[in-house]
Amino acid sequence: MWCFLMNVAPVVIFKTLAESFYEATLLMVVYSRCNGTRDNITHNGMQSESAQFYLIYYIISYLVPLLPAMFLGNLADRSSYKILTVIPLLGYLLGRSFLLFTEIFELPIYVMFIGNTITGLCGGYPAYWTGISAITALRSTNNNRSVRLSSMDFTSGMAALLGSILSGHIFMVKNNHTGLPITVLCLTLYTLSVVYSAFIMKYPSVTGSEKKRLLPSPSEEKDMRAIFYLFAAANIFYLGMLGGENVISLFVLKPPLSWDAVWVGYGNAAANMMYFTSFLGVLIGSKYLSDTSLIHIGIVSNCAGMVMMASVNQTYLFFVARGVMMFSCVPLPTMRSQLSKVTDEASYGYTFAWMQSSTAFMSVISTIVFNSVYPITLEWYSGFCLLLSAGISLLSMLPTCFFHFRMKQIGYARISEE
């Protein structure tokens, strides 16, 4: 019983399931509202309006939490890591409640911007995942820390997979497909995550000596060139991958696929299945391949799948493309593992905070670029943004090669040797 109460996995499961239900419902509600804004609106018009909504929505999601997350992180170091779970999860509960109000009172869909801002002001995803990572790291040793941290990504991915499969079916229950049942279930799961993290879960205590060990040490000599290569590779790959994934969520709603909520759920499940296949890829491949080879396999897998996705005109081809992308989740965790090997352990928090901040900023750029280009290219080739995604992601192979050559000069241990 004590081990269960010390486990952070239930929080991850509750929150991820809730988020899967919320994202699927929001997508269908936004698309439905865009369909009802004007008479005789075309599918391309609905796609353009939806893209404009998500452009603003994602910018709020990525930018607003940055300063609150940094503040909560500093506050948690002085008091308790409970701050990094309870406050962000409470923000999710309050912010996501606006979707329920929007459906019940038929409010304009842009009211969701207010809810998203509330979630961001409470730290949002950056603060929440920082808390999960910090708690997991404190309960692990140097030898098993990579596995423990990876297990949280795996748990989140599997919960998202289950949520994606269920979301479409639950969305279609009663109320003329308005999404009220799944929204209520979503908020219930958020409530469970808040209650568990606030009153049930036991948090690790950090002694003064441990805090000193975990704090960044400016005097430590770092290989800044290697760190720069990893930051560049991670951000370039994330820029392309995220842009493509954001476009895919709209791409499947228009002809020739014209998916409903059930198929959207299956599509999201196929995307989340990549966490499982990527985990297996690293687990098995690390015994025989270098980290750089694993990263390149993941990059090529993602790019090949995006190129194939650009010409998808039947549902089964979508899932074939997702199959090609089975190792797309390998690069980023492997890059984080590489980063941990070129920085001192006492600087992990400081270094990873900068990594997360840089990828959050890159998320804003990706959203602006892809959600602006996508409506423009709908008339002549709707798959252009997916090709653009593949091209940008492929560029990330250059800094990984530079990093590989850099490590040959100073020596470097593979993941499998940890």
Coordinates of C-alpha atoms in Angstrom, one line a residue:
M1 CA 0.0 0.0 0.0
W2 CA 2.8 2.4 0.9
C3 CA 4.5 1.7 -2.5
F4 CA 1.3 2.5 -4.3
L5 CA 0.9 5.8 -2.4
M6 CA 4.5 6.7 -3.3
N7 CA 3.8 6.1 -7.0
V8 CA 3.2 9.0 -9.3
A9 CA 1.9 6.9 -12.1
P10 CA -1.8 7.2 -11.1
V11 CA -1.6 11.0 -11.5
V12 CA -0.1 10.5 -14.9
I13 CA -2.8 8.0 -15.9
F14 CA -5.8 10.1 -14.6
K15 CA -4.4 13.3 -16.2
T16 CA -3.5 11.7 -19.6
L17 CA -6.9 10.0 -19.9
A18 CA -8.6 13.3 -19.1
E19 CA -6.5 15.2 -21.6
S20 CA -7.2 12.6 -24.4
F21 CA -10.9 12.9 -23.8
Y22 CA -10.7 16.7 -23.8
E23 CA -8.6 17.1 -26.9
A24 CA -10.8 14.8 -29.0
T25 CA -14.0 16.6 -27.8
L26 CA -12.5 20.1 -28.4
L27 CA -11.5 19.1 -31.9
M28 CA -15.0 17.9 -32.8
V29 CA -16.8 20.8 -31.1
V30 CA -14.5 23.3 -32.9
Y31 CA -15.1 21.7 -36.3
S32 CA -18.8 21.5 -35.7
R33 CA -19.0 25.2 -34.7
C34 CA -17.0 26.2 -37.7
N35 CA -19.5 24.3 -39.8
G36 CA -22.3 26.3 -38.3
T37 CA -20.9 29.7 -38.6
R38 CA -22.0 30.4 -42.1
D39 CA -24.3 28.8 -44.6
N40 CA -22.8 26.7 -47.5
I41 CA -19.3 26.9 -46.0
T42 CA -16.9 24.6 -47.8
H43 CA -14.7 22.0 -46.2
N44 CA -11.7 24.1 -47.0
G45 CA -13.4 27.0 -45.2
M46 CA -14.0 24.9 -42.2
Q47 CA -10.4 23.8 -42.2
S48 CA -9.2 27.4 -42.4
E49 CA -11.4 28.5 -39.5
S50 CA -10.3 25.5 -37.4
A51 CA -6.7 26.2 -38.2
Q52 CA -7.1 29.9 -37.1
F53 CA -8.7 28.8 -33.8
Y54 CA -5.9 26.4 -33.0
L55 CA -3.3 28.9 -34.0
I56 CA -4.3 31.2 -31.2
Y57 CA -5.2 28.3 -28.9
Y58 CA -1.7 26.7 -29.2
I59 CA 0.1 30.0 -28.8
I60 CA -1.7 30.6 -25.5
S61 CA -0.9 27.0 -24.5
Y62 CA 2.8 27.3 -25.1
L63 CA 3.6 30.9 -24.1
V64 CA 1.4 31.6 -21.0
P65 CA 2.8 28.8 -18.8
L66 CA 6.5 29.7 -19.2
L67 CA 6.9 32.2 -16.4
P68 CA 4.4 30.6 -14.0
A69 CA 6.2 27.3 -14.4
M70 CA 9.6 28.8 -13.6
F71 CA 8.1 30.5 -10.5
L72 CA 6.4 27.3 -9.3
G73 CA 9.6 25.4 -9.8
N74 CA 11.6 27.8 -7.6
L75 CA 8.9 27.8 -5.0
A76 CA 8.8 23.9 -5.0
D77 CA 12.6 23.8 -4.4
R78 CA 12.1 25.8 -1.2
S79 CA 9.0 24.0 0.1
S80 CA 7.4 20.9 -1.5
Y81 CA 7.1 19.3 -4.9
K82 CA 3.4 19.0 -4.3
I83 CA 3.2 22.5 -5.6
L84 CA 4.3 21.3 -9.1
T85 CA 1.5 18.8 -9.3
V86 CA -1.5 20.2 -7.4
I87 CA -1.5 23.7 -8.8
P88 CA -1.1 22.8 -12.5
L89 CA -3.7 20.0 -12.2
L90 CA -6.1 22.4 -10.5
G91 CA -5.5 24.8 -13.4
Y92 CA -6.3 22.0 -15.9
L93 CA -9.6 21.3 -14.0
L94 CA -10.6 25.0 -13.9
G95 CA -9.5 25.7 -17.5
R96 CA -11.1 22.6 -19.1
S97 CA -14.4 23.3 -17.3
F98 CA -14.9 26.1 -19.8
L99 CA -15.6 23.4 -22.5
L100 CA -18.6 22.2 -20.4
F101 CA -19.9 25.8 -20.1
T102 CA -19.4 26.3 -23.8
E103 CA -21.5 23.2 -24.6
I104 CA -24.3 23.7 -22.1
F105 CA -24.8 27.5 -22.6
E106 CA -23.8 27.4 -26.3
L107 CA -21.1 30.0 -25.8
P108 CA -18.8 31.1 -28.6
I109 CA -15.9 28.6 -29.0
Y110 CA -13.4 31.4 -28.5
V111 CA -14.4 31.4 -24.8
M112 CA -12.0 28.4 -24.7
F113 CA -9.1 30.9 -24.9
I114 CA -10.0 32.1 -21.4
G115 CA -10.0 28.6 -20.0
N116 CA -6.7 27.9 -21.7
T117 CA -5.2 31.0 -20.2
I118 CA -6.3 30.0 -16.7
T119 CA -4.6 26.6 -17.3
G120 CA -1.4 28.4 -18.4
L121 CA -1.3 30.8 -15.5
C122 CA -1.3 27.8 -13.2
G123 CA 1.8 26.4 -14.9
G124 CA 0.2 24.2 -17.5
Y125 CA 2.1 21.3 -18.9
P126 CA 5.6 22.6 -18.3
A127 CA 5.1 22.8 -14.5
Y128 CA 3.1 19.6 -14.4
W129 CA 5.7 17.5 -16.2
T130 CA 8.6 19.2 -14.4
G131 CA 6.9 18.0 -11.2
I132 CA 6.4 14.4 -12.5
S133 CA 10.1 14.3 -13.7
A134 CA 11.5 15.8 -10.4
I135 CA 9.6 13.3 -8.2
T136 CA 10.5 10.4 -10.4
A137 CA 14.2 11.4 -10.4
L138 CA 14.3 11.8 -6.7
R139 CA 13.0 8.3 -6.2
S140 CA 15.6 6.7 -8.6
T141 CA 19.3 6.1 -8.6
N142 CA 21.8 7.2 -11.1
N143 CA 21.8 3.7 -12.7
N144 CA 18.0 3.4 -13.2
R145 CA 17.0 7.0 -13.6
S146 CA 16.8 6.9 -17.4
V147 CA 14.6 3.8 -17.3
R148 CA 12.4 5.4 -14.6
L149 CA 12.0 8.6 -16.5
S150 CA 11.3 6.8 -19.7
S151 CA 8.7 4.7 -17.9
M152 CA 6.7 7.9 -17.2
D153 CA 6.6 8.7 -20.9
F154 CA 5.6 5.1 -21.6
T155 CA 2.8 5.3 -19.0
S156 CA 1.6 8.6 -20.4
G157 CA 1.6 7.2 -24.0
M158 CA -0.3 4.0 -23.1
A159 CA -2.9 6.0 -21.1
A160 CA -3.3 8.3 -24.2
L161 CA -3.7 5.2 -26.4
L162 CA -6.5 3.9 -24.2
G163 CA -8.1 7.4 -24.0
S164 CA -7.9 7.8 -27.8
I165 CA -9.7 4.5 -28.5
L166 CA -12.4 5.3 -26.0
S167 CA -12.9 9.0 -26.7
G168 CA -14.6 8.6 -30.1
H169 CA -17.1 6.0 -28.8
I170 CA -17.9 8.0 -25.7
F171 CA -18.3 11.2 -27.7
M172 CA -21.1 9.7 -29.7
V173 CA -23.2 8.8 -26.6
K174 CA -26.5 10.7 -26.3
N175 CA -27.1 14.4 -26.6
N176 CA -26.9 14.5 -30.4
H177 CA -23.1 14.1 -30.3
T178 CA -22.6 17.3 -28.4
G179 CA -19.9 15.7 -26.3
L180 CA -21.4 16.4 -22.9
P181 CA -20.9 12.9 -21.5
I182 CA -17.2 12.7 -22.4
T183 CA -16.7 16.3 -21.1
V184 CA -18.1 15.4 -17.7
L185 CA -16.0 12.2 -17.6
C186 CA -12.9 14.3 -18.5
L187 CA -13.5 16.7 -15.6
T188 CA -14.1 13.8 -13.3
L189 CA -10.7 12.4 -14.1
Y190 CA -9.1 15.8 -13.6
T191 CA -10.7 15.9 -10.2
L192 CA -9.4 12.5 -9.3
S193 CA -5.9 13.6 -10.3
V194 CA -6.1 16.7 -8.1
V195 CA -7.5 14.7 -5.1
Y196 CA -4.8 12.0 -5.4
S197 CA -1.9 14.4 -5.8
A198 CA -3.2 16.7 -3.0
F199 CA -4.4 14.3 -0.3
I200 CA -3.2 10.8 -1.1
M201 CA 0.2 10.7 -2.8
K202 CA 3.3 10.8 -0.6
Y203 CA 6.0 13.2 -1.8
P204 CA 9.8 12.7 -1.4
S205 CA 11.6 15.0 1.0
V206 CA 14.9 16.5 0.0
T207 CA 17.6 17.1 2.7
G208 CA 19.9 20.1 2.6
S209 CA 22.8 18.1 1.3
E210 CA 20.7 16.5 -1.5
K211 CA 19.4 19.9 -2.6
K212 CA 23.0 21.2 -2.8
R213 CA 23.9 18.2 -4.9
L214 CA 20.9 18.8 -7.3
L215 CA 21.5 22.5 -7.7
P216 CA 23.4 23.7 -10.8
S217 CA 27.0 24.3 -10.3
P218 CA 28.2 27.2 -12.5
S219 CA 31.8 26.4 -11.8
E220 CA 31.5 23.0 -13.5
E221 CA 33.1 22.8 -16.9
K222 CA 30.7 21.9 -19.6
D223 CA 31.1 20.9 -23.2
M224 CA 29.0 23.8 -24.5
R225 CA 29.5 22.9 -28.2
A226 CA 28.1 19.4 -27.6
I227 CA 25.2 20.9 -25.7
F228 CA 24.5 23.3 -28.5
Y229 CA 24.4 20.5 -31.0
L230 CA 21.8 18.6 -28.9
F231 CA 19.7 21.7 -28.4
A232 CA 19.7 22.4 -32.1
A233 CA 18.9 18.9 -33.1
A234 CA 16.0 18.6 -30.6
N235 CA 14.5 21.9 -31.5
I236 CA 14.7 21.4 -35.2
F237 CA 13.2 17.9 -35.0
Y238 CA 10.5 19.2 -32.6
L239 CA 9.7 22.1 -34.9
G240 CA 9.0 19.8 -37.9
M241 CA 7.3 16.9 -36.0
L242 CA 4.9 19.1 -34.0
G243 CA 3.9 21.1 -37.0
G244 CA 3.1 18.0 -39.0
E245 CA 1.1 16.5 -36.1
N246 CA -1.0 19.6 -35.7
V247 CA -1.9 19.6 -39.4
I248 CA -2.8 15.9 -39.3
S249 CA -5.5 16.5 -36.7
L250 CA -7.3 18.7 -39.2
F251 CA -6.2 16.9 -42.3
V252 CA -8.3 13.8 -41.4
L253 CA -11.5 15.7 -41.0
K254 CA -11.8 16.9 -44.6
P255 CA -12.5 14.8 -47.7
P256 CA -11.4 12.3 -48.8
L257 CA -11.1 10.9 -45.3
S258 CA -13.9 12.9 -43.6
W259 CA -13.5 11.1 -40.3
D260 CA -16.1 11.3 -37.4
A261 CA -15.3 11.2 -33.7
V262 CA -14.8 7.4 -33.6
W263 CA -12.2 7.4 -36.4
V264 CA -10.5 10.4 -34.9
G265 CA -10.1 8.4 -31.7
Y266 CA -8.7 5.4 -33.6
G267 CA -6.3 7.8 -35.4
N268 CA -5.1 9.3 -32.1
A269 CA -4.7 5.8 -30.7
A270 CA -2.4 4.9 -33.7
A271 CA -0.3 8.0 -33.0
N272 CA 0.0 7.1 -29.3
M273 CA 1.0 3.5 -30.2
M274 CA 4.3 5.1 -31.4
Y275 CA 5.3 5.5 -27.7
F276 CA 5.1 1.7 -27.3
T277 CA 6.9 0.8 -30.6
S278 CA 9.6 3.5 -30.0
F279 CA 10.1 2.2 -26.4
L280 CA 10.7 -1.3 -27.8
G281 CA 13.0 0.1 -30.5
V282 CA 15.2 1.8 -27.9
L283 CA 15.1 -1.2 -25.6
I284 CA 16.2 -3.6 -28.3
G285 CA 18.2 -1.4 -30.6
S286 CA 20.4 0.1 -27.8
K287 CA 22.0 -3.3 -27.5
Y288 CA 23.4 -3.2 -31.0
L289 CA 23.3 0.4 -32.2
S290 CA 24.8 3.7 -31.1
D291 CA 22.6 6.5 -29.8
T292 CA 23.2 8.5 -33.0
S293 CA 22.0 5.5 -35.1
L294 CA 18.9 5.2 -33.0
I295 CA 18.1 8.9 -33.4
H296 CA 18.6 8.8 -37.2
I297 CA 16.3 5.8 -37.5
G298 CA 13.7 7.7 -35.6
I299 CA 14.1 10.8 -37.8
V300 CA 13.9 8.8 -41.0
S301 CA 10.9 6.9 -39.7
N302 CA 9.1 10.2 -38.9
C303 CA 10.0 11.8 -42.2
A304 CA 9.0 8.8 -44.3
G305 CA 5.7 8.6 -42.6
M306 CA 5.0 12.3 -43.1
V307 CA 5.7 12.0 -46.8
M308 CA 3.4 9.1 -47.1
M309 CA 0.7 10.8 -45.0
A310 CA 0.8 13.8 -47.5
S311 CA -0.8 11.6 -50.2
V312 CA -3.2 9.6 -48.0
N313 CA -6.6 9.4 -49.7
Q314 CA -8.0 6.3 -47.9
T315 CA -8.3 5.4 -44.3
Y316 CA -6.2 2.3 -44.4
L317 CA -3.3 4.3 -45.9
F318 CA -3.4 6.6 -42.9
F319 CA -2.7 3.6 -40.6
V320 CA 0.0 2.3 -43.0
A321 CA 1.7 5.8 -42.7
R322 CA 1.5 5.6 -38.9
G323 CA 3.1 2.2 -39.1
V324 CA 6.0 3.7 -41.0
M325 CA 6.3 6.3 -38.2
M326 CA 6.6 3.6 -35.5
F327 CA 10.0 4.9 -34.3
S328 CA 9.1 8.6 -34.4
C329 CA 9.2 8.9 -30.6
V330 CA 12.8 7.6 -30.4
P331 CA 14.8 10.8 -31.1
L332 CA 13.8 13.2 -28.3
P333 CA 14.2 10.8 -25.3
T334 CA 17.5 9.6 -26.7
M335 CA 18.7 13.2 -27.1
R336 CA 17.7 13.9 -23.5
S337 CA 19.7 10.8 -22.5
Q338 CA 22.7 12.1 -24.5
L339 CA 22.3 15.5 -22.8
S340 CA 22.5 13.9 -19.4
K341 CA 25.9 12.4 -20.3
V342 CA 27.5 15.7 -21.3
T343 CA 26.3 17.7 -18.2
D344 CA 27.1 17.3 -14.6
E345 CA 24.4 15.6 -12.5
A346 CA 24.1 18.7 -10.3
S347 CA 23.1 20.7 -13.4
Y348 CA 20.3 18.4 -14.6
G349 CA 17.4 20.6 -13.4
Y350 CA 18.9 23.7 -14.8
T351 CA 19.8 22.2 -18.2
F352 CA 16.5 20.3 -18.7
A353 CA 14.6 23.5 -17.8
W354 CA 16.3 25.3 -20.6
M355 CA 15.6 22.4 -22.9
Q356 CA 11.9 22.5 -22.1
S357 CA 11.8 26.3 -22.4
S358 CA 13.5 26.2 -25.9
T359 CA 11.1 23.5 -27.2
A360 CA 8.1 25.5 -25.8
F361 CA 9.3 28.5 -27.8
M362 CA 9.8 26.3 -30.8
S363 CA 6.2 25.1 -30.4
V364 CA 5.0 28.7 -30.8
I365 CA 7.0 29.1 -34.0
S366 CA 5.8 25.7 -35.3
T367 CA 2.2 26.6 -34.6
I368 CA 2.4 30.0 -36.3
V369 CA 4.2 28.7 -39.4
F370 CA 2.1 25.5 -40.0
N371 CA -1.3 26.9 -39.0
S372 CA -0.7 29.9 -41.3
V373 CA 0.7 28.0 -44.3
Y374 CA -1.9 25.1 -44.1
P375 CA -5.0 27.2 -45.1
I376 CA -3.1 28.9 -47.9
T377 CA -2.1 25.5 -49.5
L378 CA -5.4 23.8 -49.1
E379 CA -6.6 24.7 -52.6
W380 CA -3.6 23.4 -54.6
Y381 CA -2.1 20.7 -52.3
S382 CA -3.4 20.0 -48.8
G383 CA -0.4 17.7 -48.0
F384 CA 2.2 20.4 -48.5
C385 CA 2.6 21.1 -44.8
L386 CA 3.3 17.4 -44.2
L387 CA 6.1 17.5 -46.8
L388 CA 7.4 20.6 -45.1
S389 CA 7.3 18.8 -41.8
A390 CA 9.4 16.0 -43.2
G391 CA 11.9 18.3 -44.7
I392 CA 12.5 20.3 -41.5
S393 CA 12.7 17.2 -39.4
L394 CA 15.3 15.7 -41.7
L395 CA 17.6 18.7 -41.1
S396 CA 17.9 17.7 -37.5
M397 CA 20.3 14.9 -38.6
L398 CA 23.0 17.4 -39.3
P399 CA 23.6 18.6 -35.7
T400 CA 23.3 15.0 -34.4
C401 CA 26.1 14.1 -36.8
F402 CA 28.2 17.0 -35.5
F403 CA 27.5 15.8 -31.9
H404 CA 28.6 12.3 -32.8
F405 CA 31.9 13.4 -34.2
R406 CA 32.4 15.7 -31.2
M407 CA 31.8 12.8 -28.8
K408 CA 34.4 10.7 -30.6
Q409 CA 37.0 13.2 -29.4
I410 CA 36.2 12.9 -25.7
G411 CA 34.6 9.5 -25.4
Y412 CA 30.9 8.7 -24.8
A413 CA 28.9 5.8 -23.3
R414 CA 25.9 4.4 -25.1
I415 CA 22.5 4.1 -23.4
S416 CA 22.9 0.4 -23.1
E417 CA 26.0 0.9 -21.0
E418 CA 24.2 2.9 -18.3

